[in-house]
XYZ file of C-alpha atoms in Angstrom:
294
model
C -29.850 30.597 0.431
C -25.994 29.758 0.540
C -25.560 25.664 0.018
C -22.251 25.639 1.927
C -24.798 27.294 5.221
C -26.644 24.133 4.433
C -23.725 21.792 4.507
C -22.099 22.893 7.711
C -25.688 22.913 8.950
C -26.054 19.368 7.686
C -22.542 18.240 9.330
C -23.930 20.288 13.099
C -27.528 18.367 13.227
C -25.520 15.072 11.961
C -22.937 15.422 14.528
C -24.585 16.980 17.120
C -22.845 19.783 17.599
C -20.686 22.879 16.229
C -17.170 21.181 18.098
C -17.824 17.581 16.868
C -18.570 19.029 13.177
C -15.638 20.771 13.177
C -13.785 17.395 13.772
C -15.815 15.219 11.092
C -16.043 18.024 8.501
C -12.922 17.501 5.723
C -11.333 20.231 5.048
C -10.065 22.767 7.310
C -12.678 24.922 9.370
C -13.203 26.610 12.633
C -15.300 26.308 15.151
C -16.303 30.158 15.297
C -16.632 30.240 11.683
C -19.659 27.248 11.743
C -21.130 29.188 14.451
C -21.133 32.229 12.579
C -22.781 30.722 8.855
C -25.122 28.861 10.968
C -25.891 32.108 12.349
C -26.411 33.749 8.671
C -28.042 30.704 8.214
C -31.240 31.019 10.735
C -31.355 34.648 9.789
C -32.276 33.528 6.266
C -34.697 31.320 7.537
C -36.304 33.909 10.265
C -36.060 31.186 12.958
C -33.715 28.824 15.151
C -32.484 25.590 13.630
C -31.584 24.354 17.228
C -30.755 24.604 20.614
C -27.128 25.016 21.634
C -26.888 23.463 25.060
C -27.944 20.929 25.658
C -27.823 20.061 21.547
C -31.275 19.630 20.255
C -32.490 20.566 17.154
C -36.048 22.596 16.568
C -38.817 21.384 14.952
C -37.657 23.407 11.887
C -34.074 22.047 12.391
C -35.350 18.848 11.516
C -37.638 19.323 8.971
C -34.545 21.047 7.144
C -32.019 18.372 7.991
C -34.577 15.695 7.031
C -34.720 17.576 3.618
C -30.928 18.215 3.062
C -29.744 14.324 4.324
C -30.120 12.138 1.769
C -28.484 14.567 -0.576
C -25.406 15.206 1.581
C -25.402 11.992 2.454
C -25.141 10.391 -1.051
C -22.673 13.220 -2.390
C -19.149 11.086 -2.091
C -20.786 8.629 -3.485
C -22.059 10.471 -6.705
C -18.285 11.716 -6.969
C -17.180 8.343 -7.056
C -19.019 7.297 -9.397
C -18.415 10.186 -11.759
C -14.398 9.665 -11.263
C -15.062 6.134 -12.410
C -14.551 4.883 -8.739
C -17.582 2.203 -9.479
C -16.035 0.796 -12.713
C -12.626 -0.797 -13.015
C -10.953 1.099 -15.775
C -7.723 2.278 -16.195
C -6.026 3.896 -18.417
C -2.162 3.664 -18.235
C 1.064 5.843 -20.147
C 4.196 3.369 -19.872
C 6.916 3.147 -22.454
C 7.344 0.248 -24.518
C 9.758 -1.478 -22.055
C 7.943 -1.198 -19.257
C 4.778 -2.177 -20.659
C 6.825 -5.780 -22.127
C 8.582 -6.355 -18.910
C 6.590 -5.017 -16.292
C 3.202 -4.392 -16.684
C 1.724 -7.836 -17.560
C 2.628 -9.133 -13.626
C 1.128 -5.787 -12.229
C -2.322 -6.307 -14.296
C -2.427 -9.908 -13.343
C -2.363 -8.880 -9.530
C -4.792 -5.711 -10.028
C -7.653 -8.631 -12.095
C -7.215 -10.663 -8.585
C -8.669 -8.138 -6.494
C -11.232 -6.366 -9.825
C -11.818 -9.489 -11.680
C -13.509 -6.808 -13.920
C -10.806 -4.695 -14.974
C -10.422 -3.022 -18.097
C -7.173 -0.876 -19.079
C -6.246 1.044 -21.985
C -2.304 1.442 -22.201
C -0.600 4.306 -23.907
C 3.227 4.900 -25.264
C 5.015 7.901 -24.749
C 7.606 9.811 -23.103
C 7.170 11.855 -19.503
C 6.101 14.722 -21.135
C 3.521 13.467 -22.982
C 2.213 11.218 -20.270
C 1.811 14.920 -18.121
C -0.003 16.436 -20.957
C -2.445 12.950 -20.745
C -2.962 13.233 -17.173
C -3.936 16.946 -17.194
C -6.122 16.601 -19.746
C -7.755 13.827 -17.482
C -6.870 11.507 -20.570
C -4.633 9.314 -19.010
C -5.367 7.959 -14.769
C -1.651 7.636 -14.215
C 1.727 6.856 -16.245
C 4.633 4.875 -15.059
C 7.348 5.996 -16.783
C 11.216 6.982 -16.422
C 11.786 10.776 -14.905
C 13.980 13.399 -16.294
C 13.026 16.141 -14.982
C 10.505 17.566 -12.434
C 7.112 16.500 -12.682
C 4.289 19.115 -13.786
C 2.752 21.348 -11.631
C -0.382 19.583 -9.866
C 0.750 16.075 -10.275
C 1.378 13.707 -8.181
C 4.592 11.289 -8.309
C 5.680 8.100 -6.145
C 8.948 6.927 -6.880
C 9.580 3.389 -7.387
C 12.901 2.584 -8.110
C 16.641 3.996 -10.089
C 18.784 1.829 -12.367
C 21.618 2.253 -13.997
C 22.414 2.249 -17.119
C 24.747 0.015 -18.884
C 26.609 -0.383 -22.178
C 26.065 -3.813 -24.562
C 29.616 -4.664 -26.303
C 30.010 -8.227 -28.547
C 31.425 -10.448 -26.410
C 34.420 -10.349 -28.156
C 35.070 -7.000 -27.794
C 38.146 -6.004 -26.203
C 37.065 -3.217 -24.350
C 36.540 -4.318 -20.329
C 35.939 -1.000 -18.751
C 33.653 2.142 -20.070
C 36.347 4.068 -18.915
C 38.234 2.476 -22.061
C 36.157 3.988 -24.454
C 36.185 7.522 -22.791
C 39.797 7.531 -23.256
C 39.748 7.478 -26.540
C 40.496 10.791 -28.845
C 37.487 9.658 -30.811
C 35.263 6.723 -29.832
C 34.964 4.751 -33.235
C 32.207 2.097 -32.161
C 29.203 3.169 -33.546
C 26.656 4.457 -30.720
C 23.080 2.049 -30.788
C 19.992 3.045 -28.534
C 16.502 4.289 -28.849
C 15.099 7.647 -29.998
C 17.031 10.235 -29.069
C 14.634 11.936 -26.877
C 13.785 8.883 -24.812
C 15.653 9.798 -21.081
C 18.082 7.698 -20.704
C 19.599 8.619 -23.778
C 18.853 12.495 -22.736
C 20.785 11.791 -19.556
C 23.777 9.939 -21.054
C 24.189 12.788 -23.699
C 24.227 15.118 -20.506
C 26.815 12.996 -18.800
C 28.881 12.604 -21.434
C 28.610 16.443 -22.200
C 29.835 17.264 -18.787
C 32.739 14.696 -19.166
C 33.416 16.830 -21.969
C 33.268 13.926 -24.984
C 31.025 13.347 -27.482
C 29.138 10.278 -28.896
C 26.190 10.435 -30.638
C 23.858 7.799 -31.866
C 24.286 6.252 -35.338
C 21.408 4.548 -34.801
C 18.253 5.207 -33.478
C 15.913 1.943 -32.778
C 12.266 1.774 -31.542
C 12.781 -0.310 -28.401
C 15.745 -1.832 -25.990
C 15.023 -4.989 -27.335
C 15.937 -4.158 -31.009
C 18.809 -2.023 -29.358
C 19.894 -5.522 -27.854
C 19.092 -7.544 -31.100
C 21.775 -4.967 -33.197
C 24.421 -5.110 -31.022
C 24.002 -8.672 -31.030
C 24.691 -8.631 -34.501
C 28.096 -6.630 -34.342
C 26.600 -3.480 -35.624
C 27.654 -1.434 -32.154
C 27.675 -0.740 -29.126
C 24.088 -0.942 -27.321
C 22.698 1.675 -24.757
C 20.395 0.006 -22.255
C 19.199 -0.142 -19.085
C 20.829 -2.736 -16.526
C 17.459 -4.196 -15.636
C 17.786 -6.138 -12.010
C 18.148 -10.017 -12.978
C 17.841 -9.754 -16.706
C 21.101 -11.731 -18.684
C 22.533 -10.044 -21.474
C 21.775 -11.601 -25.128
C 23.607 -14.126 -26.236
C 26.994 -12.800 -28.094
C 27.197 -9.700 -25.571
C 28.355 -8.518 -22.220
C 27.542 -6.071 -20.388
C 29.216 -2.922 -18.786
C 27.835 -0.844 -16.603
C 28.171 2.568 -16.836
C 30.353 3.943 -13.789
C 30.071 7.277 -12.491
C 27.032 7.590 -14.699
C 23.348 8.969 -13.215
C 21.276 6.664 -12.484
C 17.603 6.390 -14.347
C 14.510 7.355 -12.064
C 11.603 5.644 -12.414
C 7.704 6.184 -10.869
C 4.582 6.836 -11.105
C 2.611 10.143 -12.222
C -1.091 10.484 -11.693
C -3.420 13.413 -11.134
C -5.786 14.162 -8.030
C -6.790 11.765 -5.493
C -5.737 8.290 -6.213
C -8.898 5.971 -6.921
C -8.861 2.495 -4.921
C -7.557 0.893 -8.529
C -5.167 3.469 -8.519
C -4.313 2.592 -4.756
C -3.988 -1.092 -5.791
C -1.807 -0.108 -8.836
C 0.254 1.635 -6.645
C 1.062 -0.960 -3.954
C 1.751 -3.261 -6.921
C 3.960 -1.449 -8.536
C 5.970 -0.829 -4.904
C 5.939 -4.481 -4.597
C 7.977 -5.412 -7.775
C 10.104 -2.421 -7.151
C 10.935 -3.468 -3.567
C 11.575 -6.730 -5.457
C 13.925 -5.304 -8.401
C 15.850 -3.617 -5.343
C 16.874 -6.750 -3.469
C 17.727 -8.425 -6.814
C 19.709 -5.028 -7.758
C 21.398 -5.020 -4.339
């Protein structure tokens, strides 16, 4: 006996009828091809399973639909609890920056509404985070993107900054058109590990401008980044984060002409209701960043 006869038989007796199954049933099927696996189906069985007009089902047809409901039935509900739909965990790839200045607001609105929650958070770069998710290791990752996402993931963009540059305030340098000018830029470069994006994508911006900068040193977040150039020792590469003041002893200069940094979210499948809510958070402080940015 073929199960899927059974479930399009199940979706016909609980809809009462081939047209209104076809309408209730989700994912895409025709009307002549119920009609025909129904068909297969009573052959099967040697007998009718119901009458076709007016709808009525046999005496078989409801001893069979009687046996088959509960199980149909209770089916999305089994998958939901198997995708962890009935226990508030999630596990979440951010990068350090994100998961200092972001994060902590988002969780506090997602424990509101699942008072229960439990997440696991894990560092990393895009990359990583799509290796996580395909694995089913990771539920989503909110991260910065470089390039396109992975095959069979999904991604919701949230919002693009720039990126700026962190001078001592002392510094005589007013534009970072200044410093491309120069023969050879003598300010040591400052910013996090070279494979991190935005470093990626000011390498490949600076590459097309035809000039060349690389990092003399390589920190393990923005706020160290921040903390050096503080100090004198360079020139800082960091994001110009919506309504965040530069460190005492710097300014800022935003990079002109520069690409922007994208930032979203990566997850894999159907979103989960926690993923839902994570995701209508997370649009919420971006929508927020954006008026402060604007």
């Amino acid at each position: 006996m073929n199960i899927h006869h059974l479930e399009l038989f199940y979706y016909v007796a609980r809809h009462q009828g081939v047209s209104a199954a076809a309408r209730h049933i989700p994912y895409g099927i025709q009307q002549p091809a119920i009609s025909a696996q129904i068909i297969q189906l009573e052959d099967s069985l040697g007998t009718p399973l119901f009458q076709r007009r007016p709808f009525q089902l046999t005496a078989e047809g409801r001893e069979l639909f009687a046996f088959i409901q509960p199980f149909f039935q209770n089916l999305p509900k089994v998958v939901d609890k198997l995708r962890g739909e009935d226990r508030a965990r999630l596990r979440i790839g951010a990068p350090a920056a994100i998961q200092q200045s972001y994060l902590p607001r988002l969780l506090k609105l997602l424990r509101r509404r699942f008072p229960q929650l439990q997440f696991f958070l894990n560092s990393g770069s895009q990359e990583e985070f799509e290796a996580l998710l395909l694995a089913g290791e990771l539920d989503l990752a909110v991260t910065s993107i470089f390039s396109k996402p992975a095959a069979g993931l999904r991604y919701r963009d949230l919002i693009s900054l720039p990126m700026a540059l962190l001078l001592p305030e002392k510094s005589r340098i007013k534009a970072a058109a200044e410093l491309w000018d120069q023969d050879r830029i003598g300010m040591p470069l400052i910013c996090v590990e070279a494979g991190d994006p935005m470093c990626r994508t000011f390498q490949q911006e600076l590459k097309r401008r035809k000039r060349e900068w690389f990092p003399s040193l390589e920190l393990s977040s923005l706020d160290l980044v921040a903390e050096y150039a503080a100090q004198g020792f360079g020139v800082g590469l960091v994001v110009d984060q919506p309504g965040e003041r530069p460190p005492a002893g710097t300014r800022r200069l935003r990079l002109e002409g520069f690409p922007d940094l994208a930032y979203g979210v990566l997850w894999n499948g159907r979103p989960t209701p926690l993923v839902e809510s994570f995701l209508e958070g997370a649009g919420e402080i971006a929508r927020e960043l954006k008026k402060q940015r604007d």
